[in-house]
PDB file of C-alpha atoms in Angstrom:
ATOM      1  CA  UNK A   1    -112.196   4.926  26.391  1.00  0.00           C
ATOM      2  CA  UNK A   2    -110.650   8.283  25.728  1.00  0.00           C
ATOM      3  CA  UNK A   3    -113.020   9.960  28.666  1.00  0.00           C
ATOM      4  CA  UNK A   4    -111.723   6.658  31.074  1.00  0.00           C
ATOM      5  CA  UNK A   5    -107.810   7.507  29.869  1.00  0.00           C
ATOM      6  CA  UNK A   6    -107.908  11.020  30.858  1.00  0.00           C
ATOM      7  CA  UNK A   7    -110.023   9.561  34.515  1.00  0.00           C
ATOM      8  CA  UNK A   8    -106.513   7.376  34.999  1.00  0.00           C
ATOM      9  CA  UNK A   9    -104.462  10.314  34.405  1.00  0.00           C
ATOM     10  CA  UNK A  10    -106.394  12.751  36.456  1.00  0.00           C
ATOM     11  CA  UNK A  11    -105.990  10.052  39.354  1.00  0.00           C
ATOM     12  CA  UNK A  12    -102.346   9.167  38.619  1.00  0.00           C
ATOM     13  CA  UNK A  13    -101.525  12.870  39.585  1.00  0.00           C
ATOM     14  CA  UNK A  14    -104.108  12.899  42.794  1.00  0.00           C
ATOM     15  CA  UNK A  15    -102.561   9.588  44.164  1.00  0.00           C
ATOM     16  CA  UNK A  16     -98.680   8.713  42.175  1.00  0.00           C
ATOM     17  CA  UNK A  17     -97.845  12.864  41.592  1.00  0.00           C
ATOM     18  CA  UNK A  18     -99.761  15.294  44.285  1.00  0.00           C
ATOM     19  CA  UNK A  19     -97.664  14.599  47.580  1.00  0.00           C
ATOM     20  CA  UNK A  20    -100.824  15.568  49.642  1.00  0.00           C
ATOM     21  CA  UNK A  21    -104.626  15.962  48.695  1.00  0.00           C
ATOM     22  CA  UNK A  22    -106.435  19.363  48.046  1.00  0.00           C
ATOM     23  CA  UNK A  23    -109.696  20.557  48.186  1.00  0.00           C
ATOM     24  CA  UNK A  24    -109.324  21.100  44.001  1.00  0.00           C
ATOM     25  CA  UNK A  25    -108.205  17.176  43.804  1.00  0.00           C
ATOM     26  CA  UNK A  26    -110.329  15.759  46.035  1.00  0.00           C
ATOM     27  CA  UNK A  27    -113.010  17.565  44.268  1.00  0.00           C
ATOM     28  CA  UNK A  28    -111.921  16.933  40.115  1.00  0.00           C
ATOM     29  CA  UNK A  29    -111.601  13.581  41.667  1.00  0.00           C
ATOM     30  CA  UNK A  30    -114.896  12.572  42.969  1.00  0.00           C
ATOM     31  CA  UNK A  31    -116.527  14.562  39.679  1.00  0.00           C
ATOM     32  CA  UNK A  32    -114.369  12.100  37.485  1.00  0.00           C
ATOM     33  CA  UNK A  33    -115.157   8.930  39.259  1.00  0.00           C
ATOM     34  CA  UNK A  34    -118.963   9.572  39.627  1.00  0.00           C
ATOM     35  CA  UNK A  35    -118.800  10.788  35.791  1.00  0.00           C
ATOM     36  CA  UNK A  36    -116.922   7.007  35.345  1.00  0.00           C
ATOM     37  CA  UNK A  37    -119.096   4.989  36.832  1.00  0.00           C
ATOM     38  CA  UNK A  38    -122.224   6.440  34.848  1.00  0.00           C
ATOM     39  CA  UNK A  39    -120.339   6.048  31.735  1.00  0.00           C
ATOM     40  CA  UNK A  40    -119.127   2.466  32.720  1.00  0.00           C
ATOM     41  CA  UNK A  41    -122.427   0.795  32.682  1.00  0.00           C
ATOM     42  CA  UNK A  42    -123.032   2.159  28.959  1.00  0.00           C
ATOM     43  CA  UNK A  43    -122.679  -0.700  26.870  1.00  0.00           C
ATOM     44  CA  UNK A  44    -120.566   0.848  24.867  1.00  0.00           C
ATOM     45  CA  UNK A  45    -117.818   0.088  27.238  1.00  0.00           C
ATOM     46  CA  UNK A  46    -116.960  -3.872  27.327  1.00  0.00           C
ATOM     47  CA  UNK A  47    -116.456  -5.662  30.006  1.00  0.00           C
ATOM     48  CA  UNK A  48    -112.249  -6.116  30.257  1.00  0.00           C
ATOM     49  CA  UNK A  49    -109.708  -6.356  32.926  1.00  0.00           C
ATOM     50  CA  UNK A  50    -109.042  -3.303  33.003  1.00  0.00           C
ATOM     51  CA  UNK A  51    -112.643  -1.731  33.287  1.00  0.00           C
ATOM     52  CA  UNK A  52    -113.295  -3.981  36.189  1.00  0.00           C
ATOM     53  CA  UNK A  53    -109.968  -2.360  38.230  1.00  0.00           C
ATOM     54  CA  UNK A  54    -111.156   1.193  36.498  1.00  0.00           C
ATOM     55  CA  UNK A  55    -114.424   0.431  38.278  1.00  0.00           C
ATOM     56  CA  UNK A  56    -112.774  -0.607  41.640  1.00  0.00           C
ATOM     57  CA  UNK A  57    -110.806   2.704  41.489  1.00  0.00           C
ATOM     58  CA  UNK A  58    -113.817   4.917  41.379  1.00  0.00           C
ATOM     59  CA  UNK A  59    -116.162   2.949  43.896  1.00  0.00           C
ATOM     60  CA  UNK A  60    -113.348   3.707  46.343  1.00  0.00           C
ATOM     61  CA  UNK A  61    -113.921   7.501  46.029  1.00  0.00           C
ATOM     62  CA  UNK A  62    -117.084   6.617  48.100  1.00  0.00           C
ATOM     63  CA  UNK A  63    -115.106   6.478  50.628  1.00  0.00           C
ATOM     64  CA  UNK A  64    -113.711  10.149  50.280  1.00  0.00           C
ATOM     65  CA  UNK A  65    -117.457  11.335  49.582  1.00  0.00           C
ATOM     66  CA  UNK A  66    -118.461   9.419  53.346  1.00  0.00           C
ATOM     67  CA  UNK A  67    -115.430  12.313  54.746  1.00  0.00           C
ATOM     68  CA  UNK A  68    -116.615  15.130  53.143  1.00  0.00           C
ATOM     69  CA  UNK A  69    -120.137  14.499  53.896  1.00  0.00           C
ATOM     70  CA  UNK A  70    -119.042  13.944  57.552  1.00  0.00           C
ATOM     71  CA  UNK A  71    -117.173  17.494  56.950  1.00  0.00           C
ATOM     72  CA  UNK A  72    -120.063  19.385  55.763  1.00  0.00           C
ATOM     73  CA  UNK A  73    -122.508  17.979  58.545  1.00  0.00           C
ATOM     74  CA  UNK A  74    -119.949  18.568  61.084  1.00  0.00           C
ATOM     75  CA  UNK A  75    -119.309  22.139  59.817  1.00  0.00           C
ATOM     76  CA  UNK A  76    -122.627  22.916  59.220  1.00  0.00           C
ATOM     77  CA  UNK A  77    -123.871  22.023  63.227  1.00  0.00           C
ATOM     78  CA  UNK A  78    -120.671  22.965  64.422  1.00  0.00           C
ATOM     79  CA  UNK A  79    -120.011  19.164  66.342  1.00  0.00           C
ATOM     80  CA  UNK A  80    -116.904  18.933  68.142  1.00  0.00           C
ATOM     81  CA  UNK A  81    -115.001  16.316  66.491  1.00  0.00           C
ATOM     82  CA  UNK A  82    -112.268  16.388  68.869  1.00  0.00           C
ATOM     83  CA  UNK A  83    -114.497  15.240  71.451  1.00  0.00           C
ATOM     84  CA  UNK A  84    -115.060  12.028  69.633  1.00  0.00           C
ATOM     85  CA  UNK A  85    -111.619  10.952  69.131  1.00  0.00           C
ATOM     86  CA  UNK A  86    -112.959   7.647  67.708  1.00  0.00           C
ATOM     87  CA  UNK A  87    -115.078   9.269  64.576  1.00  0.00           C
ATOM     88  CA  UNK A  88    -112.129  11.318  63.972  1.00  0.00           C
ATOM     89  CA  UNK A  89    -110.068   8.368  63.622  1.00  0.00           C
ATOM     90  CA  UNK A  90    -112.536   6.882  61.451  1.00  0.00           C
ATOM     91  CA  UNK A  91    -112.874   9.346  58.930  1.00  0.00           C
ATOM     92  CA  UNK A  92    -109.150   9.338  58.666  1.00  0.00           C
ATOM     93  CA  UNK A  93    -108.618   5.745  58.127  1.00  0.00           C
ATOM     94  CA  UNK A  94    -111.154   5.701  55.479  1.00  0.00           C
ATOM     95  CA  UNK A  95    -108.977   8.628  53.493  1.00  0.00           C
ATOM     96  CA  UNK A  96    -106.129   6.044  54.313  1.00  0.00           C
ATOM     97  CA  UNK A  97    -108.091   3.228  52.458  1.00  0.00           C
ATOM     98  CA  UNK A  98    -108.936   5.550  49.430  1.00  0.00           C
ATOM     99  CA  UNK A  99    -105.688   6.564  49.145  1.00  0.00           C
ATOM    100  CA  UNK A 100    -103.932   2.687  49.497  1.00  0.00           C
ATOM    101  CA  UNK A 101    -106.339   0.997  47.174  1.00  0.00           C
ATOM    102  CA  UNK A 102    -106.204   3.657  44.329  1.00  0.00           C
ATOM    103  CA  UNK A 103    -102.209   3.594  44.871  1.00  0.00           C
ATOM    104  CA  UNK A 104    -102.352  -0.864  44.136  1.00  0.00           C
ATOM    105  CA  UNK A 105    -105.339  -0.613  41.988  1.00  0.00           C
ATOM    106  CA  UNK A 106    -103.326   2.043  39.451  1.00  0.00           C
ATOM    107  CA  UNK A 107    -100.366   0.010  39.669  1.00  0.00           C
ATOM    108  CA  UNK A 108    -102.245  -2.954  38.694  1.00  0.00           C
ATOM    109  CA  UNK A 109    -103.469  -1.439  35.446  1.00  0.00           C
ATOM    110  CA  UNK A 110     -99.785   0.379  35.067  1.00  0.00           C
ATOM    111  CA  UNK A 111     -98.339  -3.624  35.085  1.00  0.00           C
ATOM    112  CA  UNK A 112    -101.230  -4.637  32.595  1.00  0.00           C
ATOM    113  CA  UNK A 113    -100.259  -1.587  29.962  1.00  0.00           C
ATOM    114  CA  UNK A 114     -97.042  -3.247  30.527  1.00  0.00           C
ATOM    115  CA  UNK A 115     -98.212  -6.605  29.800  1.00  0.00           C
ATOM    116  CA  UNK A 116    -100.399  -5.412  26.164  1.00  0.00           C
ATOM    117  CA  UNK A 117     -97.547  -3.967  25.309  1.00  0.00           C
ATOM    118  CA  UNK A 118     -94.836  -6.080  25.680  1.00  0.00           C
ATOM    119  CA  UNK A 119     -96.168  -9.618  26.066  1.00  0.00           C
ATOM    120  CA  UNK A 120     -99.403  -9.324  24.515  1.00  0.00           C
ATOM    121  CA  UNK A 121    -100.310 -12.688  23.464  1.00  0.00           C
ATOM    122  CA  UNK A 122     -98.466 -14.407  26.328  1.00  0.00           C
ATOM    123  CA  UNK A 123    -100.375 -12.972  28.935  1.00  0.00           C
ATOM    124  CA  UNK A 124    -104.019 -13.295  27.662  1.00  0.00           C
ATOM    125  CA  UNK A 125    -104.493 -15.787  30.172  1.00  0.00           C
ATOM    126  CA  UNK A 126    -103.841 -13.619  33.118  1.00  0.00           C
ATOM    127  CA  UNK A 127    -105.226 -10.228  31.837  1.00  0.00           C
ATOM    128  CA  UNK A 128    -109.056 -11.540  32.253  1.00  0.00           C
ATOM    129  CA  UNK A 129    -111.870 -10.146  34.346  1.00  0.00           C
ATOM    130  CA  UNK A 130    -112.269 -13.115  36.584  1.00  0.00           C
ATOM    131  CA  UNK A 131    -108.902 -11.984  37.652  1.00  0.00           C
ATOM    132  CA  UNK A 132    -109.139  -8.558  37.639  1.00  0.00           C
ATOM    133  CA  UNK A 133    -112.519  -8.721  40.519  1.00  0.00           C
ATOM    134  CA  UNK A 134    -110.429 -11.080  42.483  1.00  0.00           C
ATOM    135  CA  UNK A 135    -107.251  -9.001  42.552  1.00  0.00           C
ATOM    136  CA  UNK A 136    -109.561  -6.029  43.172  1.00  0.00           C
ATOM    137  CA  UNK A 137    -111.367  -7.916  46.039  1.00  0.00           C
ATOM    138  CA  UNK A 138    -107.646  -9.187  47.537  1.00  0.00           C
ATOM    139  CA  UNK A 139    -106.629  -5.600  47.670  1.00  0.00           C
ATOM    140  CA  UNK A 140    -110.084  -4.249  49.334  1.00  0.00           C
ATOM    141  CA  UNK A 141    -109.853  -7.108  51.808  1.00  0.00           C
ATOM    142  CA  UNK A 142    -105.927  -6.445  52.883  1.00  0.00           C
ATOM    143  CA  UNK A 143    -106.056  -2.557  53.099  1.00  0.00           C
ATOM    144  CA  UNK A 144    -109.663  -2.901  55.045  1.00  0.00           C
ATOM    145  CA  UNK A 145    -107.696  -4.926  57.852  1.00  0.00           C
ATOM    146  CA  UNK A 146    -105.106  -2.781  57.583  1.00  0.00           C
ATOM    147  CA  UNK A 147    -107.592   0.216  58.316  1.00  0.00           C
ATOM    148  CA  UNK A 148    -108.798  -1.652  61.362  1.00  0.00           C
ATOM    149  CA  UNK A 149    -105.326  -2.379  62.849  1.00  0.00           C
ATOM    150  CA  UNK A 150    -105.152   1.369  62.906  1.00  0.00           C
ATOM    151  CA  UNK A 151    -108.434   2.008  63.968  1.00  0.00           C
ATOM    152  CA  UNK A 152    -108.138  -0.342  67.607  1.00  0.00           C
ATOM    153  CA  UNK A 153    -104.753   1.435  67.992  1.00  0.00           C
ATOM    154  CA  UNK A 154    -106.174   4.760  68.231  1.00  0.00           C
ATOM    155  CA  UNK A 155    -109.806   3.490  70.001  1.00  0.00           C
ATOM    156  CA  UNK A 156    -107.233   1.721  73.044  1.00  0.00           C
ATOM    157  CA  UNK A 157    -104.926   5.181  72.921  1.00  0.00           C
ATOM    158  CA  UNK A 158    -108.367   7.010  73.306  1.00  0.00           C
ATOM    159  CA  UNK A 159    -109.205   4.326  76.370  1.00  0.00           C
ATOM    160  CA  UNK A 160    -105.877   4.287  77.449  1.00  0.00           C
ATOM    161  CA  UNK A 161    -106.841   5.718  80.667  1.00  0.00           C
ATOM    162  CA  UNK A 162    -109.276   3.093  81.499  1.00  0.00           C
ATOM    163  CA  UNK A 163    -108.847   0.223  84.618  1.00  0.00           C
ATOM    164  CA  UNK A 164    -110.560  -2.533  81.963  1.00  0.00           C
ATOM    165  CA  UNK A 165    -108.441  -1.441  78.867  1.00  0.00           C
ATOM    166  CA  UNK A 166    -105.152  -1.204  81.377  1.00  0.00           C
ATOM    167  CA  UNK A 167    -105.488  -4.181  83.317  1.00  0.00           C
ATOM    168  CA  UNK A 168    -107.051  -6.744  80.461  1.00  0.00           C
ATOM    169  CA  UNK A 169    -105.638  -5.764  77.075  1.00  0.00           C
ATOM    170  CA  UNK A 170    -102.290  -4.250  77.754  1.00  0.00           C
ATOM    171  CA  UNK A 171    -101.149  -7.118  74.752  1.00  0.00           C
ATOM    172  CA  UNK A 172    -103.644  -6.025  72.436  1.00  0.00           C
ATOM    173  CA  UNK A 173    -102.585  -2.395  72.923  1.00  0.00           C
ATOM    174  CA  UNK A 174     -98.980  -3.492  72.420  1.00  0.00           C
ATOM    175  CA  UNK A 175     -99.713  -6.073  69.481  1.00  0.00           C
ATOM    176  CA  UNK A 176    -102.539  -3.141  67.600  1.00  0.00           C
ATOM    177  CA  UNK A 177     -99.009  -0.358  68.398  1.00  0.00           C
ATOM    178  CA  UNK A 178     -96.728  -2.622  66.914  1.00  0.00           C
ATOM    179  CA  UNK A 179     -98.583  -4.131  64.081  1.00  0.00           C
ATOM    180  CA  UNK A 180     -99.583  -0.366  62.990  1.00  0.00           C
ATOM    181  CA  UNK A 181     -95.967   0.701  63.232  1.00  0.00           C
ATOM    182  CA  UNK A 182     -94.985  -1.955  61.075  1.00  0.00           C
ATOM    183  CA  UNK A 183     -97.554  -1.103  58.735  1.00  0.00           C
ATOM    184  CA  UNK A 184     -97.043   2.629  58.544  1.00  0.00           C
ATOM    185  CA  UNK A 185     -93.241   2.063  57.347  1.00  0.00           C
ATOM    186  CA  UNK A 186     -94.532  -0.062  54.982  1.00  0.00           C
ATOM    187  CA  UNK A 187     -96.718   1.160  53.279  1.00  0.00           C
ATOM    188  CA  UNK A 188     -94.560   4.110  53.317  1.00  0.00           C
ATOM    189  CA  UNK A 189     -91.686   2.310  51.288  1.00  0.00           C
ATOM    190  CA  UNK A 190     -94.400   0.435  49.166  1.00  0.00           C
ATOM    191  CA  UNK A 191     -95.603   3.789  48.343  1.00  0.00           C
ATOM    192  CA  UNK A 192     -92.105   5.134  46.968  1.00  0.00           C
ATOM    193  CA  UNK A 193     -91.686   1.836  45.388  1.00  0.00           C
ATOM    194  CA  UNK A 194     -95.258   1.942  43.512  1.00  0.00           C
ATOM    195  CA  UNK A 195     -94.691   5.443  42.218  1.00  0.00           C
ATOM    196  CA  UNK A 196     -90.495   4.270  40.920  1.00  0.00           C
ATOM    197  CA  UNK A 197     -92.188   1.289  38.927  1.00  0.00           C
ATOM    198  CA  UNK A 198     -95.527   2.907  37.564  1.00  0.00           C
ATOM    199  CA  UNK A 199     -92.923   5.591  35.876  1.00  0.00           C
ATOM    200  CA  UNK A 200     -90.503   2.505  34.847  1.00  0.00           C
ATOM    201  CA  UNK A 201     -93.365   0.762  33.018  1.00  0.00           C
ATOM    202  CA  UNK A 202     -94.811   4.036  31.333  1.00  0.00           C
ATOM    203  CA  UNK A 203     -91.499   4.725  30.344  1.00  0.00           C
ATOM    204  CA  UNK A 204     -90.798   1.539  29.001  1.00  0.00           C
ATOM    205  CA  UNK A 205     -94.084   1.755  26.744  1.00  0.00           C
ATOM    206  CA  UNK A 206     -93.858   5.426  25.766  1.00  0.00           C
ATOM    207  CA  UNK A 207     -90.271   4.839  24.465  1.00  0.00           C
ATOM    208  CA  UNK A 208     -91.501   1.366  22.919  1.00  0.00           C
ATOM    209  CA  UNK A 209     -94.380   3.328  21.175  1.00  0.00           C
ATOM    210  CA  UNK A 210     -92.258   6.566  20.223  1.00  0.00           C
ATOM    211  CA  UNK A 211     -88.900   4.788  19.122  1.00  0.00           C
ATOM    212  CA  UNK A 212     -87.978   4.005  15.691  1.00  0.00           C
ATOM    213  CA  UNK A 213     -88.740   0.805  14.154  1.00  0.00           C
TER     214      UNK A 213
END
């Protein structure tokens, strides 16, 4: 458990701290999840809530290893990614996803600290695994449409140009335009407001842990 508590922290910083990635984060980052799963099918490590959303976190670095894989082949036979504005948009969605379901998944283990520490026995019932997979699943499912929302934006932008897209889905362009507007601003006000209560319930608990009884 100590190895998965330093994981959480390294990932904290990459996702709640860093305000942009790095090659050095990205990096430490996909060592420690591939490093987490291995060491979360010992059976040494139970089976508990918070595994299960541990787990989640670290299977969605496979989406970051799909973009730098994509980066190395396209380096390495020099493709021009700008002429497929489509794949480019792909591989930046899927950085999107990575970054949005580490961002709820964190915050959902930042709420169960919370929980242990403060209303241990009360909330037994809702800190199980059965839970935990379908929370995990929920938040897979909504940042996955989200990802595609963005994605037909920028594959009818790319086919702007074209007499079909013009003439037969001007109101999906204008629906897939809004709908990712909307979505941008919030999830850029859900991000602030993830990383102001993630340091309101670690402060609660260090304080609760550290004060004087």
């Amino acid at each position: 458990m100590k190895d998965l508590r330093r994981y959480l922290v390294l990932k904290y910083i990459q996702y709640l701290v860093l305000s942009s990635r790095n090659a050095a984060s990205t990096f430490l980052g996909l060592l420690g999840s591939t490093y987490s799963l291995l060491l979360l099918q010992s059976a040494k490590v139970s089976s508990k809530s918070t595994t299960v959303l541990i787990s989640s976190i670290a299977k969605a670095d496979v989406l970051v290893a799909v973009c730098v894989v994509s980066d190395l082949i396209i380096w390495t036979f020099d493709v021009n990614v700008s002429s497929t504005a489509l794949m480019s948009a792909l591989l930046r969605n899927l950085l999107t996803a990575n970054t949005h379901i580490s961002c709820l998944l964190l915050s959902c283990i930042a709420f169960e600290a919370y929980l242990i520490t403060f209303f241990p026995m009360e909330s037994r019932h809702v800190r199980t695994v059965r839970n935990a997979k379908q929370t995990a699943r929920i938040i897979w499912i909504l940042v996955i449409a989200e990802c595609v929302i963005f994605l037909m934006e920028d594959f009818l932008k790319a086919n702007s140009a074209s007499a079909f897209i013009s003439s037969h889905c001007t109101w999906l362009s204008h629906f897939s335009g809004r709908a990712a507007d909307l979505l941008r601003s919030l999830s850029y006000f859900l991000g602030i407001f993830l990383r102001i209560v993630n340091v309101y319930f670690y402060y609660k608990i260090f304080f609760s842990m550290y004060s004087p009884k």
